[in-house]
Amino acid sequence: MKLTLVAAVSVLSTLASGLALPDLTPRSTVIHPSIAILIKQDYPTTAFPPTNTAETSRSNQLHEVRTLLGYEVPPCTGTCTFSFPTAATTATGSAQVQLFSTIQYPQSGNTWNSKPSTNQELGAFQTSTTGAATVMQNFGLTFACPTTNTKLGFETHPVNDNDSVTWDVPTGGFILTCG
């Protein structure tokens, strides 16, 4: 009987080893900014420290505030997509935000006058304090994911005058989904 039991376990383990295991690879990776830096038109040479509260605003065609966002993207396959899936902390005026790529990753010490150059407009979002933002314009919010560790920089702009949008960087606002 002992030999039969051992033989049965051996046969079953051989059969089980041929079964395909489920693919436990995550289908997508959500990346929040690893750095966010406010830059202010009224303080063009002031370097504000990295922040957890992003802001994009403008009042009467003046007093513009933008946020530089930096993402550390691991190697991914497929496409990467920007979204704003959470409610904004505050959203007044038209509550619209544009997202631009920059030519470099932002760094502590960046100012209005010394920041990475803006590269391309990727899109615009209609934010709200009650739910996810809606994409208004999409010029490149989805792109091929990098295949190596990559640092990407972005900058937010208000769309209209008398706009103000703030959000919590570690838990909300702009995220990058890869894969």
PDB file of C-alpha atoms in Angstrom, residues 84 86 88 91-98 124-129 131-137 159-160 163 165 174:
ATOM      1  CA  PHE A  84      -6.242  62.517 -12.893  1.00  0.00           C
ATOM      2  CA  THR A  86      -9.204  61.574  -7.960  1.00  0.00           C
ATOM      3  CA  ALA A  88      -8.985  67.855  -6.608  1.00  0.00           C
ATOM      4  CA  ALA A  91     -11.005  73.621  -7.941  1.00  0.00           C
ATOM      5  CA  THR A  92     -12.262  77.147  -8.671  1.00  0.00           C
ATOM      6  CA  GLY A  93     -12.793  79.210 -11.793  1.00  0.00           C
ATOM      7  CA  SER A  94     -12.796  76.978 -14.859  1.00  0.00           C
ATOM      8  CA  ALA A  95     -10.797  74.408 -12.792  1.00  0.00           C
ATOM      9  CA  GLN A  96      -8.870  73.315 -15.887  1.00  0.00           C
ATOM     10  CA  VAL A  97      -5.245  72.158 -15.968  1.00  0.00           C
ATOM     11  CA  GLN A  98      -2.881  71.566 -18.898  1.00  0.00           C
ATOM     12  CA  ALA A 124      -5.886  69.317 -20.685  1.00  0.00           C
ATOM     13  CA  PHE A 125      -8.182  68.179 -17.882  1.00  0.00           C
ATOM     14  CA  GLN A 126     -11.398  69.477 -16.357  1.00  0.00           C
ATOM     15  CA  THR A 127     -11.007  68.885 -12.614  1.00  0.00           C
ATOM     16  CA  SER A 128     -13.582  68.894  -9.838  1.00  0.00           C
ATOM     17  CA  THR A 129     -13.732  68.475  -6.082  1.00  0.00           C
ATOM     18  CA  GLY A 131     -14.587  63.095  -8.643  1.00  0.00           C
ATOM     19  CA  ALA A 132     -12.060  62.218 -11.300  1.00  0.00           C
ATOM     20  CA  ALA A 133     -10.984  64.801 -13.864  1.00  0.00           C
ATOM     21  CA  THR A 134     -12.235  64.569 -17.438  1.00  0.00           C
ATOM     22  CA  VAL A 135      -9.831  64.724 -20.364  1.00  0.00           C
ATOM     23  CA  MET A 136     -10.683  67.774 -22.497  1.00  0.00           C
ATOM     24  CA  GLN A 137      -7.773  67.542 -24.941  1.00  0.00           C
ATOM     25  CA  VAL A 159      -5.950  76.806 -18.896  1.00  0.00           C
ATOM     26  CA  ASN A 160      -7.942  79.972 -18.307  1.00  0.00           C
ATOM     27  CA  ASP A 163      -8.287  79.373 -12.250  1.00  0.00           C
ATOM     28  CA  VAL A 165      -6.627  73.794  -8.726  1.00  0.00           C
ATOM     29  CA  PHE A 174      -1.813  63.278 -11.941  1.00  0.00           C
TER      30      PHE A 174
END
